[in-house]
PDB file of C-alpha atoms in Angstrom:
ATOM      1  CA  LYS A 239      35.205   4.855  -3.088  1.00  0.00           C
ATOM      2  CA  ALA A 240      33.800   2.619  -5.766  1.00  0.00           C
ATOM      3  CA  GLY A 241      30.088   1.945  -5.515  1.00  0.00           C
ATOM      4  CA  VAL A 242      28.231  -1.335  -5.429  1.00  0.00           C
ATOM      5  CA  THR A 243      28.731  -3.316  -8.602  1.00  0.00           C
ATOM      6  CA  GLN A 244      26.526  -6.041 -10.000  1.00  0.00           C
ATOM      7  CA  THR A 245      27.158  -8.467 -12.817  1.00  0.00           C
ATOM      8  CA  PRO A 246      25.789  -9.180 -15.271  1.00  0.00           C
ATOM      9  CA  ARG A 247      23.620  -6.135 -15.932  1.00  0.00           C
ATOM     10  CA  TYR A 248      21.261  -7.945 -18.275  1.00  0.00           C
ATOM     11  CA  LEU A 249      20.452 -11.602 -18.620  1.00  0.00           C
ATOM     12  CA  ILE A 250      18.041 -13.650 -20.685  1.00  0.00           C
ATOM     13  CA  LYS A 251      17.323 -17.193 -19.571  1.00  0.00           C
ATOM     14  CA  THR A 252      14.895 -19.911 -20.491  1.00  0.00           C
ATOM     15  CA  ARG A 253      12.307 -21.351 -18.122  1.00  0.00           C
ATOM     16  CA  GLY A 254      13.778 -24.244 -16.160  1.00  0.00           C
ATOM     17  CA  GLN A 255      17.356 -22.989 -16.287  1.00  0.00           C
ATOM     18  CA  GLN A 256      19.258 -21.635 -13.327  1.00  0.00           C
ATOM     19  CA  VAL A 257      21.046 -18.322 -12.931  1.00  0.00           C
ATOM     20  CA  THR A 258      23.708 -16.826 -10.680  1.00  0.00           C
ATOM     21  CA  LEU A 259      23.967 -13.106 -10.049  1.00  0.00           C
ATOM     22  CA  SER A 260      26.955 -11.433  -8.455  1.00  0.00           C
ATOM     23  CA  CYS A 261      27.334  -8.389  -6.221  1.00  0.00           C
ATOM     24  CA  SER A 262      30.436  -6.623  -4.960  1.00  0.00           C
ATOM     25  CA  PRO A 263      29.712  -4.262  -2.069  1.00  0.00           C
ATOM     26  CA  ILE A 264      31.386  -0.984  -1.243  1.00  0.00           C
ATOM     27  CA  SER A 265      34.785  -1.619   0.318  1.00  0.00           C
ATOM     28  CA  GLY A 266      34.405  -2.048   4.073  1.00  0.00           C
ATOM     29  CA  HIS A 267      30.694  -2.851   3.979  1.00  0.00           C
ATOM     30  CA  ARG A 268      30.002  -6.287   5.427  1.00  0.00           C
ATOM     31  CA  SER A 269      26.216  -6.337   5.069  1.00  0.00           C
ATOM     32  CA  VAL A 270      24.787  -7.233   1.671  1.00  0.00           C
ATOM     33  CA  SER A 271      21.072  -7.443   0.900  1.00  0.00           C
ATOM     34  CA  TRP A 272      19.235  -8.603  -2.197  1.00  0.00           C
ATOM     35  CA  TYR A 273      15.902  -7.298  -3.455  1.00  0.00           C
ATOM     36  CA  GLN A 274      13.566  -8.171  -6.293  1.00  0.00           C
ATOM     37  CA  GLN A 275      11.496  -5.568  -8.094  1.00  0.00           C
ATOM     38  CA  THR A 276       8.682  -6.520 -10.432  1.00  0.00           C
ATOM     39  CA  PRO A 277       6.182  -4.176 -12.137  1.00  0.00           C
ATOM     40  CA  GLY A 278       3.567  -2.931  -9.698  1.00  0.00           C
ATOM     41  CA  GLN A 279       5.458  -4.228  -6.681  1.00  0.00           C
ATOM     42  CA  GLY A 280       7.767  -2.472  -4.312  1.00  0.00           C
ATOM     43  CA  LEU A 281      11.194  -3.768  -3.581  1.00  0.00           C
ATOM     44  CA  GLN A 282      10.737  -7.248  -2.168  1.00  0.00           C
ATOM     45  CA  PHE A 283      13.419  -8.360   0.256  1.00  0.00           C
ATOM     46  CA  LEU A 284      15.144 -11.635  -0.622  1.00  0.00           C
ATOM     47  CA  PHE A 285      17.912 -12.044   1.937  1.00  0.00           C
ATOM     48  CA  GLU A 286      20.613 -10.256   3.888  1.00  0.00           C
ATOM     49  CA  TYR A 287      24.103 -11.518   4.578  1.00  0.00           C
ATOM     50  CA  PHE A 288      26.537 -10.282   7.158  1.00  0.00           C
ATOM     51  CA  SER A 289      30.033 -11.721   7.592  1.00  0.00           C
ATOM     52  CA  GLU A 290      29.169 -14.766   5.447  1.00  0.00           C
ATOM     53  CA  THR A 291      26.037 -15.582   7.497  1.00  0.00           C
ATOM     54  CA  GLN A 292      22.465 -15.159   6.349  1.00  0.00           C
ATOM     55  CA  ARG A 293      20.967 -12.764   8.863  1.00  0.00           C
ATOM     56  CA  ASN A 294      17.491 -12.376   7.403  1.00  0.00           C
ATOM     57  CA  LYS A 295      15.466 -14.105   4.725  1.00  0.00           C
ATOM     58  CA  GLY A 296      12.419 -12.904   2.857  1.00  0.00           C
ATOM     59  CA  ASN A 297       9.336 -14.846   1.865  1.00  0.00           C
ATOM     60  CA  PHE A 298      10.618 -16.447  -1.317  1.00  0.00           C
ATOM     61  CA  PRO A 299      10.648 -20.128  -2.327  1.00  0.00           C
ATOM     62  CA  GLY A 300      13.697 -22.282  -1.765  1.00  0.00           C
ATOM     63  CA  ARG A 301      14.641 -21.908  -5.439  1.00  0.00           C
ATOM     64  CA  PHE A 302      16.162 -18.589  -4.382  1.00  0.00           C
ATOM     65  CA  SER A 303      19.402 -18.924  -2.488  1.00  0.00           C
ATOM     66  CA  GLY A 304      22.429 -16.839  -1.773  1.00  0.00           C
ATOM     67  CA  ARG A 305      25.795 -16.785  -0.169  1.00  0.00           C
ATOM     68  CA  GLN A 306      28.483 -14.376   0.883  1.00  0.00           C
ATOM     69  CA  PHE A 307      32.213 -14.845   0.626  1.00  0.00           C
ATOM     70  CA  SER A 308      34.942 -13.809   3.037  1.00  0.00           C
ATOM     71  CA  ASN A 309      35.631 -10.661   0.978  1.00  0.00           C
ATOM     72  CA  SER A 310      31.926  -9.698   1.418  1.00  0.00           C
ATOM     73  CA  ARG A 311      31.107 -10.314  -2.234  1.00  0.00           C
ATOM     74  CA  SER A 312      27.757 -12.026  -2.576  1.00  0.00           C
ATOM     75  CA  GLU A 313      25.996 -14.204  -5.088  1.00  0.00           C
ATOM     76  CA  MET A 314      22.385 -15.153  -5.440  1.00  0.00           C
ATOM     77  CA  ASN A 315      21.166 -18.181  -7.330  1.00  0.00           C
ATOM     78  CA  VAL A 316      17.771 -18.954  -8.745  1.00  0.00           C
ATOM     79  CA  SER A 317      17.176 -22.521  -9.820  1.00  0.00           C
ATOM     80  CA  THR A 318      14.434 -23.854 -12.080  1.00  0.00           C
ATOM     81  CA  LEU A 319      13.565 -20.420 -13.406  1.00  0.00           C
ATOM     82  CA  GLU A 320       9.916 -19.495 -13.879  1.00  0.00           C
ATOM     83  CA  LEU A 321       8.458 -16.744 -16.061  1.00  0.00           C
ATOM     84  CA  GLY A 322       7.485 -14.863 -12.900  1.00  0.00           C
ATOM     85  CA  ASP A 323      11.140 -14.591 -11.908  1.00  0.00           C
ATOM     86  CA  SER A 324      11.620 -11.953 -14.597  1.00  0.00           C
ATOM     87  CA  ALA A 325      12.529  -8.883 -12.601  1.00  0.00           C
ATOM     88  CA  LEU A 326      15.144  -6.351 -11.670  1.00  0.00           C
ATOM     89  CA  TYR A 327      17.383  -7.761  -8.946  1.00  0.00           C
ATOM     90  CA  LEU A 328      19.056  -5.156  -6.802  1.00  0.00           C
ATOM     91  CA  CYS A 329      21.902  -5.673  -4.414  1.00  0.00           C
ATOM     92  CA  ALA A 330      22.654  -3.209  -1.634  1.00  0.00           C
ATOM     93  CA  SER A 331      25.434  -2.947   0.905  1.00  0.00           C
ATOM     94  CA  SER A 332      25.384  -1.232   4.252  1.00  0.00           C
ATOM     95  CA  PRO A 333      28.089   0.075   6.573  1.00  0.00           C
ATOM     96  CA  ARG A 334      26.180  -0.804   9.720  1.00  0.00           C
ATOM     97  CA  ASP A 335      27.127  -3.950  11.597  1.00  0.00           C
ATOM     98  CA  ARG A 336      24.656  -4.711  14.358  1.00  0.00           C
ATOM     99  CA  VAL A 337      21.476  -3.958  12.441  1.00  0.00           C
ATOM    100  CA  ILE A 338      20.692  -3.270   8.841  1.00  0.00           C
ATOM    101  CA  GLY A 339      21.422   0.332   7.981  1.00  0.00           C
ATOM    102  CA  GLU A 340      21.324   2.799   5.138  1.00  0.00           C
ATOM    103  CA  GLN A 341      21.358   0.872   1.869  1.00  0.00           C
ATOM    104  CA  TYR A 342      23.770   1.673  -0.932  1.00  0.00           C
ATOM    105  CA  PHE A 343      22.308   0.138  -4.052  1.00  0.00           C
ATOM    106  CA  GLY A 344      23.975  -1.264  -7.111  1.00  0.00           C
ATOM    107  CA  PRO A 345      22.678  -0.718 -10.656  1.00  0.00           C
ATOM    108  CA  GLY A 346      20.796  -4.007 -10.676  1.00  0.00           C
ATOM    109  CA  THR A 347      20.614  -7.049 -12.916  1.00  0.00           C
ATOM    110  CA  ARG A 348      17.656  -7.188 -15.286  1.00  0.00           C
ATOM    111  CA  LEU A 349      16.660 -10.850 -15.644  1.00  0.00           C
ATOM    112  CA  THR A 350      14.275 -11.908 -18.377  1.00  0.00           C
ATOM    113  CA  VAL A 351      12.940 -15.455 -18.365  1.00  0.00           C
ATOM    114  CA  THR A 352      11.419 -16.685 -21.625  1.00  0.00           C
TER     115      THR A 352
ATOM    116  CA  ILE B 173       2.574  -9.596   7.871  1.00  0.00           C
ATOM    117  CA  LEU B 174       4.198  -6.177   8.238  1.00  0.00           C
ATOM    118  CA  ASN B 175       3.192  -3.683   5.585  1.00  0.00           C
ATOM    119  CA  VAL B 176       4.334  -0.211   4.559  1.00  0.00           C
ATOM    120  CA  GLU B 177       1.832   1.999   2.785  1.00  0.00           C
ATOM    121  CA  GLN B 178       2.724   5.071   0.760  1.00  0.00           C
ATOM    122  CA  SER B 179       0.395   7.721  -0.572  1.00  0.00           C
ATOM    123  CA  PRO B 180      -0.306   9.051  -3.034  1.00  0.00           C
ATOM    124  CA  GLN B 181       0.792   6.452  -5.561  1.00  0.00           C
ATOM    125  CA  SER B 182       1.711   9.180  -8.041  1.00  0.00           C
ATOM    126  CA  LEU B 183       1.731  12.925  -8.158  1.00  0.00           C
ATOM    127  CA  HIS B 184       2.148  15.537 -10.860  1.00  0.00           C
ATOM    128  CA  VAL B 185       3.078  19.091  -9.886  1.00  0.00           C
ATOM    129  CA  GLN B 186       4.292  22.246 -11.556  1.00  0.00           C
ATOM    130  CA  GLU B 187       7.784  23.612 -11.068  1.00  0.00           C
ATOM    131  CA  GLY B 188       7.883  25.702  -7.922  1.00  0.00           C
ATOM    132  CA  ASP B 189       5.050  23.850  -6.168  1.00  0.00           C
ATOM    133  CA  SER B 190       5.672  22.365  -2.751  1.00  0.00           C
ATOM    134  CA  THR B 191       4.469  18.848  -2.122  1.00  0.00           C
ATOM    135  CA  ASN B 192       4.444  16.130   0.486  1.00  0.00           C
ATOM    136  CA  PHE B 193       4.016  12.361   0.637  1.00  0.00           C
ATOM    137  CA  THR B 194       3.017  10.011   3.418  1.00  0.00           C
ATOM    138  CA  CYS B 195       4.488   6.731   4.589  1.00  0.00           C
ATOM    139  CA  SER B 196       2.550   4.592   7.091  1.00  0.00           C
ATOM    140  CA  PHE B 197       4.124   1.725   8.962  1.00  0.00           C
ATOM    141  CA  PRO B 198       3.450  -0.506  11.996  1.00  0.00           C
ATOM    142  CA  SER B 199       4.150   1.429  15.177  1.00  0.00           C
ATOM    143  CA  SER B 200       5.137  -1.583  17.280  1.00  0.00           C
ATOM    144  CA  ASN B 201       8.799  -2.511  17.828  1.00  0.00           C
ATOM    145  CA  PHE B 202       9.955   0.336  15.622  1.00  0.00           C
ATOM    146  CA  TYR B 203      13.645   0.586  14.836  1.00  0.00           C
ATOM    147  CA  ALA B 204      14.216   2.804  11.788  1.00  0.00           C
ATOM    148  CA  LEU B 205      12.468   4.509   8.892  1.00  0.00           C
ATOM    149  CA  HIS B 206      14.339   5.119   5.626  1.00  0.00           C
ATOM    150  CA  TRP B 207      13.539   7.349   2.651  1.00  0.00           C
ATOM    151  CA  TYR B 208      15.085   6.704  -0.782  1.00  0.00           C
ATOM    152  CA  ARG B 209      14.892   8.499  -4.096  1.00  0.00           C
ATOM    153  CA  TRP B 210      14.876   6.386  -7.241  1.00  0.00           C
ATOM    154  CA  GLU B 211      15.398   8.216 -10.497  1.00  0.00           C
ATOM    155  CA  THR B 212      14.765   6.491 -13.801  1.00  0.00           C
ATOM    156  CA  ALA B 213      17.756   4.472 -15.043  1.00  0.00           C
ATOM    157  CA  LYS B 214      19.609   5.014 -11.776  1.00  0.00           C
ATOM    158  CA  SER B 215      19.946   3.151  -8.477  1.00  0.00           C
ATOM    159  CA  PRO B 216      17.884   4.056  -5.407  1.00  0.00           C
ATOM    160  CA  GLU B 217      19.708   6.649  -3.331  1.00  0.00           C
ATOM    161  CA  ALA B 218      19.286   7.122   0.407  1.00  0.00           C
ATOM    162  CA  LEU B 219      17.803  10.434   1.512  1.00  0.00           C
ATOM    163  CA  PHE B 220      17.231   9.956   5.222  1.00  0.00           C
ATOM    164  CA  VAL B 221      17.371   7.343   7.954  1.00  0.00           C
ATOM    165  CA  MET B 222      15.359   8.269  11.023  1.00  0.00           C
ATOM    166  CA  THR B 223      15.199   6.403  14.304  1.00  0.00           C
ATOM    167  CA  LEU B 224      13.731   8.699  16.970  1.00  0.00           C
ATOM    168  CA  ASN B 225      10.139   9.790  17.425  1.00  0.00           C
ATOM    169  CA  GLY B 226       9.891  13.435  16.464  1.00  0.00           C
ATOM    170  CA  ASP B 227      12.986  13.266  14.245  1.00  0.00           C
ATOM    171  CA  GLU B 228      13.135  15.896  11.555  1.00  0.00           C
ATOM    172  CA  LYS B 229      15.774  15.689   8.836  1.00  0.00           C
ATOM    173  CA  LYS B 230      16.561  18.091   6.015  1.00  0.00           C
ATOM    174  CA  LYS B 231      18.661  17.937   2.874  1.00  0.00           C
ATOM    175  CA  GLY B 232      18.393  21.042   0.723  1.00  0.00           C
ATOM    176  CA  ARG B 233      14.756  21.508  -0.279  1.00  0.00           C
ATOM    177  CA  ILE B 234      13.741  18.055   0.977  1.00  0.00           C
ATOM    178  CA  SER B 235      12.795  17.339   4.565  1.00  0.00           C
ATOM    179  CA  ALA B 236      11.175  14.515   6.484  1.00  0.00           C
ATOM    180  CA  THR B 237       9.415  14.059   9.804  1.00  0.00           C
ATOM    181  CA  LEU B 238       8.764  10.943  11.848  1.00  0.00           C
ATOM    182  CA  ASN B 239       6.008   9.930  14.256  1.00  0.00           C
ATOM    183  CA  THR B 240       6.736   6.457  15.594  1.00  0.00           C
ATOM    184  CA  LYS B 241       3.847   6.411  18.072  1.00  0.00           C
ATOM    185  CA  GLU B 242       1.226   6.702  15.356  1.00  0.00           C
ATOM    186  CA  GLY B 243       3.323   5.054  12.637  1.00  0.00           C
ATOM    187  CA  TYR B 244       3.793   7.648   9.931  1.00  0.00           C
ATOM    188  CA  SER B 245       6.430   9.758   8.246  1.00  0.00           C
ATOM    189  CA  TYR B 246       6.059  12.705   5.896  1.00  0.00           C
ATOM    190  CA  LEU B 247       8.452  13.702   3.131  1.00  0.00           C
ATOM    191  CA  TYR B 248       8.276  17.334   2.024  1.00  0.00           C
ATOM    192  CA  ILE B 249       9.720  18.908  -1.107  1.00  0.00           C
ATOM    193  CA  LYS B 250       9.763  22.696  -1.158  1.00  0.00           C
ATOM    194  CA  GLY B 251       9.735  24.461  -4.519  1.00  0.00           C
ATOM    195  CA  SER B 252       9.778  21.317  -6.680  1.00  0.00           C
ATOM    196  CA  GLN B 253      12.157  21.283  -9.631  1.00  0.00           C
ATOM    197  CA  PRO B 254      12.100  18.993 -12.712  1.00  0.00           C
ATOM    198  CA  GLU B 255      15.163  17.198 -11.340  1.00  0.00           C
ATOM    199  CA  ASP B 256      13.076  16.129  -8.333  1.00  0.00           C
ATOM    200  CA  SER B 257      11.083  13.857 -10.645  1.00  0.00           C
ATOM    201  CA  ALA B 258      11.607  10.357  -9.279  1.00  0.00           C
ATOM    202  CA  THR B 259       9.983   7.606  -7.264  1.00  0.00           C
ATOM    203  CA  TYR B 260      10.297   8.148  -3.533  1.00  0.00           C
ATOM    204  CA  LEU B 261      10.438   4.981  -1.455  1.00  0.00           C
ATOM    205  CA  CYS B 262      10.106   4.576   2.246  1.00  0.00           C
ATOM    206  CA  ALA B 263      11.221   1.506   4.152  1.00  0.00           C
ATOM    207  CA  PHE B 264      10.758   0.429   7.743  1.00  0.00           C
ATOM    208  CA  ASN B 265      12.371  -2.135   9.970  1.00  0.00           C
ATOM    209  CA  GLN B 266      12.140  -3.472  13.467  1.00  0.00           C
ATOM    210  CA  ALA B 267      15.316  -4.329  15.357  1.00  0.00           C
ATOM    211  CA  GLY B 268      17.030  -7.322  13.794  1.00  0.00           C
ATOM    212  CA  THR B 269      14.712  -7.508  10.825  1.00  0.00           C
ATOM    213  CA  ALA B 270      15.052  -6.713   7.157  1.00  0.00           C
ATOM    214  CA  LEU B 271      13.844  -3.507   5.547  1.00  0.00           C
ATOM    215  CA  ILE B 272      10.278  -3.586   4.285  1.00  0.00           C
ATOM    216  CA  PHE B 273       9.701  -1.191   1.422  1.00  0.00           C
ATOM    217  CA  GLY B 274       6.532   0.556   0.354  1.00  0.00           C
ATOM    218  CA  LYS B 275       5.577   0.667  -3.311  1.00  0.00           C
ATOM    219  CA  GLY B 276       6.643   4.275  -3.611  1.00  0.00           C
ATOM    220  CA  THR B 277       5.261   7.617  -4.668  1.00  0.00           C
ATOM    221  CA  THR B 278       6.138   8.656  -8.214  1.00  0.00           C
ATOM    222  CA  LEU B 279       6.598  12.400  -8.548  1.00  0.00           C
ATOM    223  CA  SER B 280       6.573  14.170 -11.888  1.00  0.00           C
ATOM    224  CA  VAL B 281       7.501  17.868 -11.989  1.00  0.00           C
ATOM    225  CA  SER B 282       6.689  19.886 -15.096  1.00  0.00           C
ATOM    226  CA  SER B 283       8.598  23.027 -16.009  1.00  0.00           C
TER     227      SER B 283
END
């Protein structure tokens, strides 16, 4: 089975711009979660989607949004980028349905905001 | 605010040493405790998911225990090898909530 894929892998944006990151989960996984990792911080939860519905949301400003499509692929969008948004963004899918389960992580997208 | 604490923050051992790390989490409304290994330039990889108090899981030289009543889990590595060098993350969730990750323990094993 193919693993979780994320595109693009690297991205450089300018402050004030917006960005869209994409994640394709493992086939059959309907839960997709997004995490942000910055230096000195653990993985910070952004949001989780299950069957196109946001099931959980982390403590991030409204500039961070996401969605999930009927094929379980997910996108996250960050508008009005700030320097502090520079981070590794990880997507993970899970085979569990009722509650979030074991996470299968993608390789991440490294976003640099200048 | 729910918080997951891991200790130590980093650890350096010699090849062949056994070591253990601690993960502390809120004991109320517990649902599951996860352990992940994150090697440099790779994606985090699940080691264990534990849900029952007293759970013990083992994968090769790595094992984990869980105490939900007091809110802690231990990860043990027996006979550390250089390939065990990685950051070990634990994550906790209550039913219906997202996973909350600790900041990790970074293990370095010298040959």
